[in-house]
């Protein structure tokens, strides 16, 4: 079945530094990938839609200059948290679909801790 | 504005019995509904889905029912097993899949032996 790989699974960084999270679709091509964020005991919130070959579409309230998304190929999207602050600490999850009529499959998530 | 609602934060069911998880939605543009299972510190795992043109979809122990007029769907798990203990998210999609999913807040299902 379709598999989405996300790396790293955990990262701890100092305030002010940048962190890059990778999301790969392993056995299918994904023209669109989605990035979600989950706060403790909360639902998954869609942050942005990553489109291969074009700019990402951000949800209201998400700072595009802080959360840089690059969809470099049909199998790779990256999320870079720039100038991270403690409030950016969260669980970030990417997802992709192999087709419009197919369900979204999720990566295993990245636990980001900013100290 | 919570477009997908799971009003039960937790549910406890005895092993072997039926688990029924409920979900309500407000946006009539949603045309595809999904259930995901999630363990802590892991990404959600897809369980089962249903298109808005159907009212029931079954896959093994999992059945999803959709009542469009009531804007309500439910996930039935029977018989419930200890490994089913997890958080279950209801999700909805519109636009034929071009948009991301909208999730409910989840229901923590606890299967008791």
mmCIF file of C-alpha atoms in Angstrom:
data_model
loop_
_atom_site.group_PDB
_atom_site.id
_atom_site.type_symbol
_atom_site.label_atom_id
_atom_site.label_comp_id
_atom_site.label_asym_id
_atom_site.label_seq_id
_atom_site.Cartn_x
_atom_site.Cartn_y
_atom_site.Cartn_z
ATOM 1 C CA UNK A 1 0.000 0.000 0.000
ATOM 2 C CA UNK A 2 0.912 3.653 -0.158
ATOM 3 C CA UNK A 3 3.525 4.755 2.352
ATOM 4 C CA UNK A 4 4.545 8.207 3.443
ATOM 5 C CA UNK A 5 7.872 8.629 5.179
ATOM 6 C CA UNK A 6 8.665 11.586 7.398
ATOM 7 C CA UNK A 7 12.049 12.530 8.819
ATOM 8 C CA UNK A 8 13.207 13.233 11.463
ATOM 9 C CA UNK A 9 10.809 11.722 13.968
ATOM 10 C CA UNK A 10 12.141 13.899 16.768
ATOM 11 C CA UNK A 11 14.198 17.068 16.814
ATOM 12 C CA UNK A 12 15.296 19.394 19.558
ATOM 13 C CA UNK A 13 16.651 22.768 18.555
ATOM 14 C CA UNK A 14 17.597 26.024 20.177
ATOM 15 C CA UNK A 15 15.472 29.103 19.882
ATOM 16 C CA UNK A 16 16.368 31.124 16.813
ATOM 17 C CA UNK A 17 17.584 28.227 14.700
ATOM 18 C CA UNK A 18 15.833 26.644 11.720
ATOM 19 C CA UNK A 19 14.657 23.078 11.354
ATOM 20 C CA UNK A 20 13.835 21.187 8.174
ATOM 21 C CA UNK A 21 11.354 18.315 8.090
ATOM 22 C CA UNK A 22 11.151 16.014 5.079
ATOM 23 C CA UNK A 23 8.116 14.188 3.787
ATOM 24 C CA UNK A 24 8.435 11.536 1.096
ATOM 25 C CA UNK A 25 5.898 9.436 -0.716
ATOM 26 C CA UNK A 26 7.661 6.110 -1.097
ATOM 27 C CA UNK A 27 5.758 4.239 -3.776
ATOM 28 C CA UNK A 28 3.612 6.801 -5.477
ATOM 29 C CA UNK A 29 3.871 10.279 -6.905
ATOM 30 C CA UNK A 30 2.098 13.041 -5.045
ATOM 31 C CA UNK A 31 1.480 16.332 -6.798
ATOM 32 C CA UNK A 32 -0.056 17.572 -3.595
ATOM 33 C CA UNK A 33 1.051 17.027 -0.035
ATOM 34 C CA UNK A 34 -0.409 18.483 3.132
ATOM 35 C CA UNK A 35 1.219 19.633 6.328
ATOM 36 C CA UNK A 36 -0.609 19.384 9.637
ATOM 37 C CA UNK A 37 0.185 20.414 13.154
ATOM 38 C CA UNK A 38 -1.161 18.846 16.305
ATOM 39 C CA UNK A 39 -1.123 20.458 19.716
ATOM 40 C CA UNK A 40 -1.416 18.230 22.793
ATOM 41 C CA UNK A 41 -4.874 16.691 23.099
ATOM 42 C CA UNK A 42 -6.073 18.702 20.121
ATOM 43 C CA UNK A 43 -7.119 17.849 16.620
ATOM 44 C CA UNK A 44 -4.855 17.942 13.602
ATOM 45 C CA UNK A 45 -4.867 21.399 12.078
ATOM 46 C CA UNK A 46 -4.098 21.872 8.413
ATOM 47 C CA UNK A 47 -1.237 24.328 8.006
ATOM 48 C CA UNK A 48 -0.651 24.376 4.291
ATOM 49 C CA UNK A 49 -1.054 22.574 1.015
ATOM 50 C CA UNK A 50 2.190 21.834 -0.768
ATOM 51 C CA UNK A 51 1.968 21.820 -4.556
ATOM 52 C CA UNK A 52 4.709 20.380 -6.723
ATOM 53 C CA UNK A 53 6.235 23.039 -8.899
ATOM 54 C CA UNK A 54 4.332 25.945 -7.419
ATOM 55 C CA UNK A 55 3.913 27.911 -4.223
ATOM 56 C CA UNK A 56 2.305 26.388 -1.205
ATOM 57 C CA UNK A 57 -1.135 27.463 -0.110
ATOM 58 C CA UNK A 58 -1.286 28.439 3.546
ATOM 59 C CA UNK A 59 -4.256 28.293 5.855
ATOM 60 C CA UNK A 60 -5.400 31.436 7.577
ATOM 61 C CA UNK A 61 -3.223 32.315 10.536
ATOM 62 C CA UNK A 62 -0.199 30.335 9.377
ATOM 63 C CA UNK A 63 2.860 32.496 8.728
ATOM 64 C CA UNK A 64 4.301 31.552 5.365
ATOM 65 C CA UNK A 65 7.620 33.228 6.139
ATOM 66 C CA UNK A 66 8.020 31.155 9.273
ATOM 67 C CA UNK A 67 6.903 27.842 7.820
ATOM 68 C CA UNK A 68 8.645 27.517 4.472
ATOM 69 C CA UNK A 69 7.381 24.748 2.252
ATOM 70 C CA UNK A 70 9.198 23.420 -0.770
ATOM 71 C CA UNK A 71 7.715 20.693 -2.956
ATOM 72 C CA UNK A 72 10.823 19.951 -4.962
ATOM 73 C CA UNK A 73 9.661 16.796 -6.678
ATOM 74 C CA UNK A 74 6.659 14.537 -7.001
ATOM 75 C CA UNK A 75 7.863 12.494 -4.039
ATOM 76 C CA UNK A 76 9.350 15.080 -1.685
ATOM 77 C CA UNK A 77 8.022 18.029 0.251
ATOM 78 C CA UNK A 78 9.924 19.839 2.976
ATOM 79 C CA UNK A 79 8.742 22.066 5.798
ATOM 80 C CA UNK A 80 11.302 24.423 7.293
ATOM 81 C CA UNK A 81 10.498 26.086 10.580
ATOM 82 C CA UNK A 82 12.575 29.254 10.495
ATOM 83 C CA UNK A 83 13.828 31.138 13.525
ATOM 84 C CA UNK A 84 12.084 28.663 15.767
ATOM 85 C CA UNK A 85 10.628 29.727 19.093
ATOM 86 C CA UNK A 86 9.377 27.630 21.997
ATOM 87 C CA UNK A 87 5.780 28.203 20.910
ATOM 88 C CA UNK A 88 6.602 26.390 17.652
ATOM 89 C CA UNK A 89 7.117 23.223 19.671
ATOM 90 C CA UNK A 90 4.529 20.814 18.383
ATOM 91 C CA UNK A 91 3.867 17.612 16.494
ATOM 92 C CA UNK A 92 4.070 18.152 12.732
ATOM 93 C CA UNK A 93 2.608 15.593 10.346
ATOM 94 C CA UNK A 94 2.653 15.442 6.583
ATOM 95 C CA UNK A 95 0.286 13.572 4.343
ATOM 96 C CA UNK A 96 -0.128 12.705 0.705
ATOM 97 C CA UNK A 97 -2.574 10.973 -1.546
ATOM 98 C CA UNK A 98 -1.913 8.817 -4.560
ATOM 99 C CA UNK A 99 -4.982 10.184 -6.292
ATOM 100 C CA UNK A 100 -8.033 12.361 -5.919
ATOM 101 C CA UNK A 101 -10.234 9.401 -5.063
ATOM 102 C CA UNK A 102 -7.720 7.904 -2.646
ATOM 103 C CA UNK A 103 -7.477 8.527 1.073
ATOM 104 C CA UNK A 104 -4.689 10.592 2.514
ATOM 105 C CA UNK A 105 -1.855 8.637 4.038
ATOM 106 C CA UNK A 106 0.161 10.173 6.809
ATOM 107 C CA UNK A 107 3.765 10.160 7.818
ATOM 108 C CA UNK A 108 4.653 9.212 11.375
ATOM 109 C CA UNK A 109 5.079 12.808 12.383
ATOM 110 C CA UNK A 110 7.912 14.926 13.760
ATOM 111 C CA UNK A 111 8.036 15.993 17.386
ATOM 112 C CA UNK A 112 9.712 19.393 17.426
ATOM 113 C CA UNK A 113 10.932 20.802 20.723
ATOM 114 C CA UNK A 114 12.388 24.291 20.759
ATOM 115 C CA UNK A 115 14.385 25.146 23.865
ATOM 116 C CA UNK B 1 -15.786 27.135 13.741
ATOM 117 C CA UNK B 2 -15.649 23.389 14.201
ATOM 118 C CA UNK B 3 -16.905 21.895 10.941
ATOM 119 C CA UNK B 4 -16.308 18.325 12.042
ATOM 120 C CA UNK B 5 -17.342 17.459 15.565
ATOM 121 C CA UNK B 6 -16.667 14.462 17.715
ATOM 122 C CA UNK B 7 -18.550 15.210 20.885
ATOM 123 C CA UNK B 8 -17.270 12.284 22.924
ATOM 124 C CA UNK B 9 -13.663 12.830 24.012
ATOM 125 C CA UNK B 10 -13.492 9.271 25.280
ATOM 126 C CA UNK B 11 -15.384 5.999 25.118
ATOM 127 C CA UNK B 12 -14.906 2.852 27.141
ATOM 128 C CA UNK B 13 -16.123 -0.469 25.735
ATOM 129 C CA UNK B 14 -15.776 -4.014 26.935
ATOM 130 C CA UNK B 15 -13.748 -6.402 24.805
ATOM 131 C CA UNK B 16 -15.949 -8.336 22.410
ATOM 132 C CA UNK B 17 -18.702 -5.742 22.399
ATOM 133 C CA UNK B 18 -19.489 -3.191 19.697
ATOM 134 C CA UNK B 19 -17.763 0.192 19.726
ATOM 135 C CA UNK B 20 -19.691 3.038 18.140
ATOM 136 C CA UNK B 21 -17.900 6.288 17.491
ATOM 137 C CA UNK B 22 -19.908 9.255 16.317
ATOM 138 C CA UNK B 23 -19.130 12.260 14.192
ATOM 139 C CA UNK B 24 -21.183 15.232 13.059
ATOM 140 C CA UNK B 25 -20.374 17.784 10.400
ATOM 141 C CA UNK B 26 -21.761 21.130 9.381
ATOM 142 C CA UNK B 27 -20.390 21.763 5.905
ATOM 143 C CA UNK B 28 -22.676 20.336 3.226
ATOM 144 C CA UNK B 29 -19.836 20.637 0.709
ATOM 145 C CA UNK B 30 -18.009 17.687 2.256
ATOM 146 C CA UNK B 31 -18.204 14.763 -0.156
ATOM 147 C CA UNK B 32 -15.856 12.216 1.332
ATOM 148 C CA UNK B 33 -15.451 11.067 4.908
ATOM 149 C CA UNK B 34 -12.677 9.105 6.541
ATOM 150 C CA UNK B 35 -11.812 7.537 9.854
ATOM 151 C CA UNK B 36 -8.269 7.437 11.144
ATOM 152 C CA UNK B 37 -6.754 5.673 14.112
ATOM 153 C CA UNK B 38 -3.910 7.304 15.957
ATOM 154 C CA UNK B 39 -1.476 6.268 18.648
ATOM 155 C CA UNK B 40 0.515 8.852 20.621
ATOM 156 C CA UNK B 41 3.517 10.299 18.790
ATOM 157 C CA UNK B 42 2.543 8.573 15.546
ATOM 158 C CA UNK B 43 0.824 9.730 12.414
ATOM 159 C CA UNK B 44 -2.807 8.751 11.834
ATOM 160 C CA UNK B 45 -3.478 5.439 10.134
ATOM 161 C CA UNK B 46 -6.283 5.263 7.614
ATOM 162 C CA UNK B 47 -9.068 2.869 8.595
ATOM 163 C CA UNK B 48 -12.060 3.258 6.349
ATOM 164 C CA UNK B 49 -13.802 5.857 4.234
ATOM 165 C CA UNK B 50 -17.136 6.559 2.647
ATOM 166 C CA UNK B 51 -18.244 8.681 -0.252
ATOM 167 C CA UNK B 52 -21.230 10.946 0.138
ATOM 168 C CA UNK B 53 -23.108 8.932 -2.474
ATOM 169 C CA UNK B 54 -23.174 5.916 -0.173
ATOM 170 C CA UNK B 55 -24.688 5.328 3.224
ATOM 171 C CA UNK B 56 -22.638 2.369 4.357
ATOM 172 C CA UNK B 57 -19.196 0.922 3.824
ATOM 173 C CA UNK B 58 -17.879 -2.200 5.477
ATOM 174 C CA UNK B 59 -14.358 -3.550 5.830
ATOM 175 C CA UNK B 60 -13.886 -6.487 8.144
ATOM 176 C CA UNK B 61 -14.711 -5.455 11.694
ATOM 177 C CA UNK B 62 -15.153 -1.827 10.672
ATOM 178 C CA UNK B 63 -18.322 -0.341 9.259
ATOM 179 C CA UNK B 64 -18.970 3.313 8.582
ATOM 180 C CA UNK B 65 -22.496 4.657 8.282
ATOM 181 C CA UNK B 66 -23.354 7.993 6.746
ATOM 182 C CA UNK B 67 -26.615 9.873 7.266
ATOM 183 C CA UNK B 68 -26.404 12.854 4.953
ATOM 184 C CA UNK B 69 -29.685 14.397 5.985
ATOM 185 C CA UNK B 70 -28.529 14.449 9.595
ATOM 186 C CA UNK B 71 -24.932 15.291 8.642
ATOM 187 C CA UNK B 72 -23.842 12.436 10.836
ATOM 188 C CA UNK B 73 -21.549 9.497 10.452
ATOM 189 C CA UNK B 74 -20.526 6.726 12.749
ATOM 190 C CA UNK B 75 -17.850 4.069 12.932
ATOM 191 C CA UNK B 76 -18.802 0.668 14.251
ATOM 192 C CA UNK B 77 -16.147 -1.760 15.409
ATOM 193 C CA UNK B 78 -17.313 -5.257 16.179
ATOM 194 C CA UNK B 79 -16.112 -7.209 17.984
ATOM 195 C CA UNK B 80 -13.896 -4.742 19.825
ATOM 196 C CA UNK B 81 -10.394 -5.927 20.596
ATOM 197 C CA UNK B 82 -7.741 -4.607 23.014
ATOM 198 C CA UNK B 83 -5.607 -3.469 20.070
ATOM 199 C CA UNK B 84 -8.403 -1.135 19.053
ATOM 200 C CA UNK B 85 -7.600 1.129 21.990
ATOM 201 C CA UNK B 86 -6.455 4.390 20.393
ATOM 202 C CA UNK B 87 -7.678 7.827 19.435
ATOM 203 C CA UNK B 88 -10.037 7.809 16.474
ATOM 204 C CA UNK B 89 -10.346 10.839 14.249
ATOM 205 C CA UNK B 90 -13.209 11.550 11.945
ATOM 206 C CA UNK B 91 -12.187 13.573 8.886
ATOM 207 C CA UNK B 92 -14.002 15.127 5.963
ATOM 208 C CA UNK B 93 -12.964 16.364 2.584
ATOM 209 C CA UNK B 94 -14.480 18.553 -0.111
ATOM 210 C CA UNK B 95 -13.444 19.602 -3.535
ATOM 211 C CA UNK B 96 -12.792 16.108 -4.852
ATOM 212 C CA UNK B 97 -9.571 15.739 -2.913
ATOM 213 C CA UNK B 98 -7.780 18.923 -3.894
ATOM 214 C CA UNK B 99 -8.186 20.257 -0.353
ATOM 215 C CA UNK B 100 -6.745 18.895 2.838
ATOM 216 C CA UNK B 101 -8.847 17.072 5.361
ATOM 217 C CA UNK B 102 -10.800 18.710 8.144
ATOM 218 C CA UNK B 103 -10.508 16.711 11.334
ATOM 219 C CA UNK B 104 -12.639 16.328 14.399
ATOM 220 C CA UNK B 105 -10.973 16.495 17.808
ATOM 221 C CA UNK B 106 -10.866 12.759 18.189
ATOM 222 C CA UNK B 107 -12.373 10.175 20.502
ATOM 223 C CA UNK B 108 -10.170 8.113 22.780
ATOM 224 C CA UNK B 109 -11.470 4.553 22.625
ATOM 225 C CA UNK B 110 -10.536 2.332 25.533
ATOM 226 C CA UNK B 111 -11.231 -1.368 25.236
ATOM 227 C CA UNK B 112 -11.497 -3.019 28.608
ATOM 228 C CA UNK B 113 -10.761 -6.725 29.073
#
